[in-house]
Short mmCIF file of C-alpha atoms in Angstrom, two decimals:
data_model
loop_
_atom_site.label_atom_id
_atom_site.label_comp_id
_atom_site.label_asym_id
_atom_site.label_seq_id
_atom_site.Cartn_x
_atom_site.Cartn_y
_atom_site.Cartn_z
CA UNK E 1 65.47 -34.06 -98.25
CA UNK E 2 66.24 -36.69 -95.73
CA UNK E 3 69.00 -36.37 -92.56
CA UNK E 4 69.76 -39.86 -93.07
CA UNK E 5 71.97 -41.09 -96.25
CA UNK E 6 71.64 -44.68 -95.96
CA UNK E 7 67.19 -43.83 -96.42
CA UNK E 8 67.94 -40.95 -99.08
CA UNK E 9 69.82 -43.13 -101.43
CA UNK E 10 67.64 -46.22 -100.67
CA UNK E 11 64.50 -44.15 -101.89
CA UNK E 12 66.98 -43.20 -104.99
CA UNK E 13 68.00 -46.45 -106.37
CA UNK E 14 63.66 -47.37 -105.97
CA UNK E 15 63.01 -44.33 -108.53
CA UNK E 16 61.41 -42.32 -105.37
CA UNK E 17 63.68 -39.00 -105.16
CA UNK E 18 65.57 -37.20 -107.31
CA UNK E 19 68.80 -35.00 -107.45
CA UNK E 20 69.69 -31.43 -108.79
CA UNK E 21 72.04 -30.78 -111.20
CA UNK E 22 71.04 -27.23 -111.80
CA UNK E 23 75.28 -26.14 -112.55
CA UNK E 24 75.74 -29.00 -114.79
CA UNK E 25 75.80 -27.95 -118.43
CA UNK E 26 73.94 -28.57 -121.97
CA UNK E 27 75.11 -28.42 -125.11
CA UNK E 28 73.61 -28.59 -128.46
CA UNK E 29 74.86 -29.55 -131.68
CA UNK E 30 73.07 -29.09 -134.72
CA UNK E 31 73.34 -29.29 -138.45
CA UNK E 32 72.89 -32.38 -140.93
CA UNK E 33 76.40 -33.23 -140.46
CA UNK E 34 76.73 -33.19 -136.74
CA UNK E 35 76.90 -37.00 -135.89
CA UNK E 36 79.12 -37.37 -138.92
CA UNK E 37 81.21 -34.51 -137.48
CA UNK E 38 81.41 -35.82 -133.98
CA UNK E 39 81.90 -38.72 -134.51
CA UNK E 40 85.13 -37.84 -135.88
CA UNK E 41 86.47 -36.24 -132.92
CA UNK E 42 85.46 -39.16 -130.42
CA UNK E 43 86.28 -42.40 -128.76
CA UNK E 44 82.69 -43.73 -129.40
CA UNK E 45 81.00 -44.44 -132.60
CA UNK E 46 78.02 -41.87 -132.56
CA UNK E 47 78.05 -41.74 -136.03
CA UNK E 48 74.52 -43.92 -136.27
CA UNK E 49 72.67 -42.42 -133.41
CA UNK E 50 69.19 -42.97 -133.60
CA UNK E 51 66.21 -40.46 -132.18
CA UNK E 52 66.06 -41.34 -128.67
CA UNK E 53 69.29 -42.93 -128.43
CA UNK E 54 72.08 -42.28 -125.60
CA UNK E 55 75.82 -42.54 -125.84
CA UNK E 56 78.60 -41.87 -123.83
CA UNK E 57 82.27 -40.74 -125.72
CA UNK E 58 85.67 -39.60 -124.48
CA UNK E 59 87.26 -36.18 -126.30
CA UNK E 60 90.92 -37.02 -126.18
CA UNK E 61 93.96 -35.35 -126.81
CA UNK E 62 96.58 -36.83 -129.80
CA UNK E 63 98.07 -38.96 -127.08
CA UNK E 64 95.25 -40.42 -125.64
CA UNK E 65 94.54 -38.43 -122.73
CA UNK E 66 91.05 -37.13 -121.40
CA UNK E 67 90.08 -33.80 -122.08
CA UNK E 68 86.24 -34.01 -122.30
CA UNK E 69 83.72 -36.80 -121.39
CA UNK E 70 80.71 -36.23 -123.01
CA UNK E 71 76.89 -37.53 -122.12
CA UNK E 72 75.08 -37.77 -125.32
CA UNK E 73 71.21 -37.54 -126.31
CA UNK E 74 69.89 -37.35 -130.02
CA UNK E 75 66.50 -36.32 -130.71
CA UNK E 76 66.73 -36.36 -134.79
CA UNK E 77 67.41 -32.75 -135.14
CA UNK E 78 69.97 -31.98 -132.30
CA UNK E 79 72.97 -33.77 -130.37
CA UNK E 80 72.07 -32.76 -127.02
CA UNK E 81 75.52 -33.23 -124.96
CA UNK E 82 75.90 -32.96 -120.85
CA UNK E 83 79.08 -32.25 -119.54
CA UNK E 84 80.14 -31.60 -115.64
CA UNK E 85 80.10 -28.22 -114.26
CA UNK E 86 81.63 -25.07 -116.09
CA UNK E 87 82.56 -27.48 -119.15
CA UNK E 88 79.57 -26.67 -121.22
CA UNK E 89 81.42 -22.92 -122.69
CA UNK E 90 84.85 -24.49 -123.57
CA UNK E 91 82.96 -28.21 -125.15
CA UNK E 92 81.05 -25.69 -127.35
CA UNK E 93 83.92 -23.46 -128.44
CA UNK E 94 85.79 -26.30 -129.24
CA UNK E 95 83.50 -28.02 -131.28
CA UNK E 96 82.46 -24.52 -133.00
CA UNK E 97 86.09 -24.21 -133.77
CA UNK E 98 86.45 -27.22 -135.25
CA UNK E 99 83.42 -27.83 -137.37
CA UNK E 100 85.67 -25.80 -140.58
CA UNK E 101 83.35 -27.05 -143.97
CA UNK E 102 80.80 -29.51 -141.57
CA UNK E 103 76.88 -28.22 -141.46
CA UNK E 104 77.07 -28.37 -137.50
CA UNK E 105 76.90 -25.27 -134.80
CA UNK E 106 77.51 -25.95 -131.13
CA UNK E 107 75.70 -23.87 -128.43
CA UNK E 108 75.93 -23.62 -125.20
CA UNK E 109 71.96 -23.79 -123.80
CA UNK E 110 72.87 -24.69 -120.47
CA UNK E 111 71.07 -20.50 -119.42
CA UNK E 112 68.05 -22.36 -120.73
CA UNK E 113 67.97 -26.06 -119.12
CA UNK E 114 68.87 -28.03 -116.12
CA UNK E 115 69.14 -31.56 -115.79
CA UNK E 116 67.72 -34.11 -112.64
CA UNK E 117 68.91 -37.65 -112.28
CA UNK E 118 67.19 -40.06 -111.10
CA UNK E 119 66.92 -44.09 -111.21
CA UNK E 120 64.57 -45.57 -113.70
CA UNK E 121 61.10 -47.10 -113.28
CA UNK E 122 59.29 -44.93 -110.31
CA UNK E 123 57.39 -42.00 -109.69
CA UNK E 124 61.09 -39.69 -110.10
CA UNK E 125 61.17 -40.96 -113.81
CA UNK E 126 57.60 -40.28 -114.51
CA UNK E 127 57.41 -37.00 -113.11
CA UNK E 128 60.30 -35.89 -114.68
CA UNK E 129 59.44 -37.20 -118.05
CA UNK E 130 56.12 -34.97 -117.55
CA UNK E 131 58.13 -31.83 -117.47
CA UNK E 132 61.10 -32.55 -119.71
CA UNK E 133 61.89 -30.52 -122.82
CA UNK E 134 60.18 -31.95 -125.93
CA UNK E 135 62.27 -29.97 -128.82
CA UNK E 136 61.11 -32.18 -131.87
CA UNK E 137 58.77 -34.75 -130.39
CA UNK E 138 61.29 -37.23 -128.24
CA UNK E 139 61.22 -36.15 -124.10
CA UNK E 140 64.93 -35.42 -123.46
CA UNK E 141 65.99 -38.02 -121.15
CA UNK E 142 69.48 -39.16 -121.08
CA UNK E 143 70.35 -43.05 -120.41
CA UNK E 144 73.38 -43.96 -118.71
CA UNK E 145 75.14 -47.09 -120.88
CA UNK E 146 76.99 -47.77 -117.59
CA UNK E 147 74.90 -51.00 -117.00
CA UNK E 148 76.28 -53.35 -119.19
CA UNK E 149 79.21 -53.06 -121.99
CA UNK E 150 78.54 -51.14 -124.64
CA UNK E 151 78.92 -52.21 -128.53
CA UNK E 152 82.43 -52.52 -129.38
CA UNK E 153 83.72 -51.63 -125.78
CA UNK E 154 85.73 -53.90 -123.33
CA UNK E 155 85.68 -54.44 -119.79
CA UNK E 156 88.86 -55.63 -117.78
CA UNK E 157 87.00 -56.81 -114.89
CA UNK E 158 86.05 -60.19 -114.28
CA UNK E 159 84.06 -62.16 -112.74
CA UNK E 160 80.06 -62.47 -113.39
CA UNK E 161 78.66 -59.03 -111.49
CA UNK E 162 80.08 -55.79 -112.31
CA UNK E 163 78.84 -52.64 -109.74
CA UNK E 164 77.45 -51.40 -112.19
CA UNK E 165 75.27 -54.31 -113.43
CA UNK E 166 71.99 -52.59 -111.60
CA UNK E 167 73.12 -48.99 -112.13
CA UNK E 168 69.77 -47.82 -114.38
CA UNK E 169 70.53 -44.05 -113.87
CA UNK E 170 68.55 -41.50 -116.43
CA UNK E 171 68.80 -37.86 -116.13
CA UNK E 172 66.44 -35.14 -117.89
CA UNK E 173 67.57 -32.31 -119.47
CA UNK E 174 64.36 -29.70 -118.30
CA UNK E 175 63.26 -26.22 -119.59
CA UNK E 176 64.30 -23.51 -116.84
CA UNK E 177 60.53 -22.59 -117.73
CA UNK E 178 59.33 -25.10 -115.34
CA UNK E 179 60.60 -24.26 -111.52
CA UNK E 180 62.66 -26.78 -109.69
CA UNK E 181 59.33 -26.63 -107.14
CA UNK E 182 57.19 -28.97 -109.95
CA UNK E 183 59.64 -31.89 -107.89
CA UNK E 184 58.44 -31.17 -104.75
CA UNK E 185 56.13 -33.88 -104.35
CA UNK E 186 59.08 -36.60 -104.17
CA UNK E 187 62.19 -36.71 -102.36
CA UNK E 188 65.13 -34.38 -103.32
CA UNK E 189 68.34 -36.04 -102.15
CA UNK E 190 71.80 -34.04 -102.00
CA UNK E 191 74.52 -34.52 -104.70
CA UNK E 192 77.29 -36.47 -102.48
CA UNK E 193 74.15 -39.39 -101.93
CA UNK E 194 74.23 -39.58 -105.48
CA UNK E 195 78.41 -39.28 -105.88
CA UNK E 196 78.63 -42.64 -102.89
CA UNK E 197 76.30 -44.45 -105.09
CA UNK E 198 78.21 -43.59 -108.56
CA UNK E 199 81.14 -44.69 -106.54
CA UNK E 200 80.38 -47.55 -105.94
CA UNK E 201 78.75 -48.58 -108.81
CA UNK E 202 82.76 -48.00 -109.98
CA UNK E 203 81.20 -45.03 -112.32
CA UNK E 204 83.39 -43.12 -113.02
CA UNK E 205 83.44 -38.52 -112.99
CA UNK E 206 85.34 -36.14 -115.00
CA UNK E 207 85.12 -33.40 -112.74
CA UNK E 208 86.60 -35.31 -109.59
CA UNK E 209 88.49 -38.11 -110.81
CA UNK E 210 90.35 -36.95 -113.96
CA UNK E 211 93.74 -35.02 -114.29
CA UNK E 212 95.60 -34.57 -117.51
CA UNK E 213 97.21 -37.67 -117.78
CA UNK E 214 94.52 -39.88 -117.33
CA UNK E 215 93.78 -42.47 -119.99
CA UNK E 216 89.88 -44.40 -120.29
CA UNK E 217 91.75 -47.58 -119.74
CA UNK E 218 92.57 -46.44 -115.95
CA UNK E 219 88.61 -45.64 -115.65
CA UNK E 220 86.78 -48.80 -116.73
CA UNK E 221 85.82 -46.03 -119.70
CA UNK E 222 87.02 -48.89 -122.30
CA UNK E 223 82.96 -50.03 -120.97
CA UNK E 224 81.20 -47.36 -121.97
CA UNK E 225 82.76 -44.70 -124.46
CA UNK E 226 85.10 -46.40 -126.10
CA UNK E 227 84.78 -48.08 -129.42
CA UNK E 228 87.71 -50.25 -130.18
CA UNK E 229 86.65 -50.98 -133.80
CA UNK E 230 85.63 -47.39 -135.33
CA UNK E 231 86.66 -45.17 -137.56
CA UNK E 232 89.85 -42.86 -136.72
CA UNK E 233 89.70 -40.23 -134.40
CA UNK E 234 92.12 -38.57 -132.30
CA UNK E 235 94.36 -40.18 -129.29
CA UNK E 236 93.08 -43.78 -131.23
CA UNK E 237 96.53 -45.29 -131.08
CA UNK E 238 97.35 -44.76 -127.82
CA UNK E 239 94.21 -46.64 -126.86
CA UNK E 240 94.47 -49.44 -129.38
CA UNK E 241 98.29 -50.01 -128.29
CA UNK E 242 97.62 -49.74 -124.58
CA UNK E 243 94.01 -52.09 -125.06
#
């Protein structure tokens, strides 16, 4: 881990270190009706998600507040979703709760992973692809849709570079089976490295940066985990009337 910040997140955006998010949490959703299901609760459209595919969506309350922001990873047999420390038991019970005649069951597995980050295309990425879980044939690596605007989202900035334009962030979701010591051959930089990066990459955190009146709009979320043209879900017409 190096003393210096500036070198530590320099060797992170080049795909040569790593970070720990060993308290973050993991959720999975399974069932034949679970992207039909979730979809139906969210801001994003999740409800074609292919095998490999990553999505990020916004859990809202009727008047279009934040509740949940969820990181999402589909394999073809389970929903894998990442949320921010200590959200992983109440996203479960919540979507357990609400599943009522759906074929879908949310767990909380985060007792049996933990997740890295790390920037793509270098030796962080290819290491941690090596020891990622491998549930039903698709290495579990989450990738961020920050980069660029996703299908059906909106972006108020303007102006030809967005922050984020370069932000190729990836984080794998790894089996507590294999000790945080199989990363010890590259760098392991410290979690506020990463958060001055996100920063400024305008990327925005539940866990920080969110209260209980925030709305995506305020966040830059209309980007990334918002779908203006989708089917109805809750806290919808606040965000189509304030769009």
């Amino acid at each position: 881990m190096s003393g210096n910040p500036f070198t530590a997140q320099r060797d992170f955006v080049a795909g040569n270190a790593f970070v720990d998010f060993d308290l973050r949490g993991v959720v999975a959703l399974t069932g034949s009706d679970r992207l039909s299901y979730l979809d139906s609760l969210v801001s994003q459209d999740v409800s074609q998600l292919a095998p490999g595919q990553s999505a990020e969506a916004l859990l809202l309350d009727p008047q279009g507040h934040i509740e949940r922001v969820m990181w999402l990873l589909e394999d073809g047999a389970t929903t894998w979703i990442l949320v921010d420390e200590g959200e992983a038991p109440p996203v479960a019970a919540f979507l357990d709760r609400m599943t009522f005649s759906k074929d879908a069951e949310a767990r909380d597995v985060s007792d049996a992973f933990y997740r890295v980050g790390y920037f793509a295309g270098g030796p962080a990425q290819v290491l941690a692809l090596s020891v990622a879980a491998v549930p039903n044939g698709i290495p579990l690596e989450w990738t961020d849709p920050w980069s660029s605007v996703s299908t059906g989202g909106w972006q108020y900035a303007s102006g030809p570079n967005h922050p984020g334009a370069d932000w190729n962030y990836r984080e794998a979701i790894i089996p507590r089976s294999v000790a945080l010591s199989a990363f010890d051959a590259i760098e392991r930089i410290r979690t506020q490295d990463w958060e001055a990066l996100r920063m400024a990459a305008w990327r925005p955190r539940f866990k920080t940066e969110v209260d209980a009146h925030s709305l995506p709009h305020e966040y830059d979320w209309m980007r990334s985990a918002v779908h203006l043209n989708k089917g109805c879900y809750r806290g919808q017409e606040t965000v189509a009337k304030v769009h």
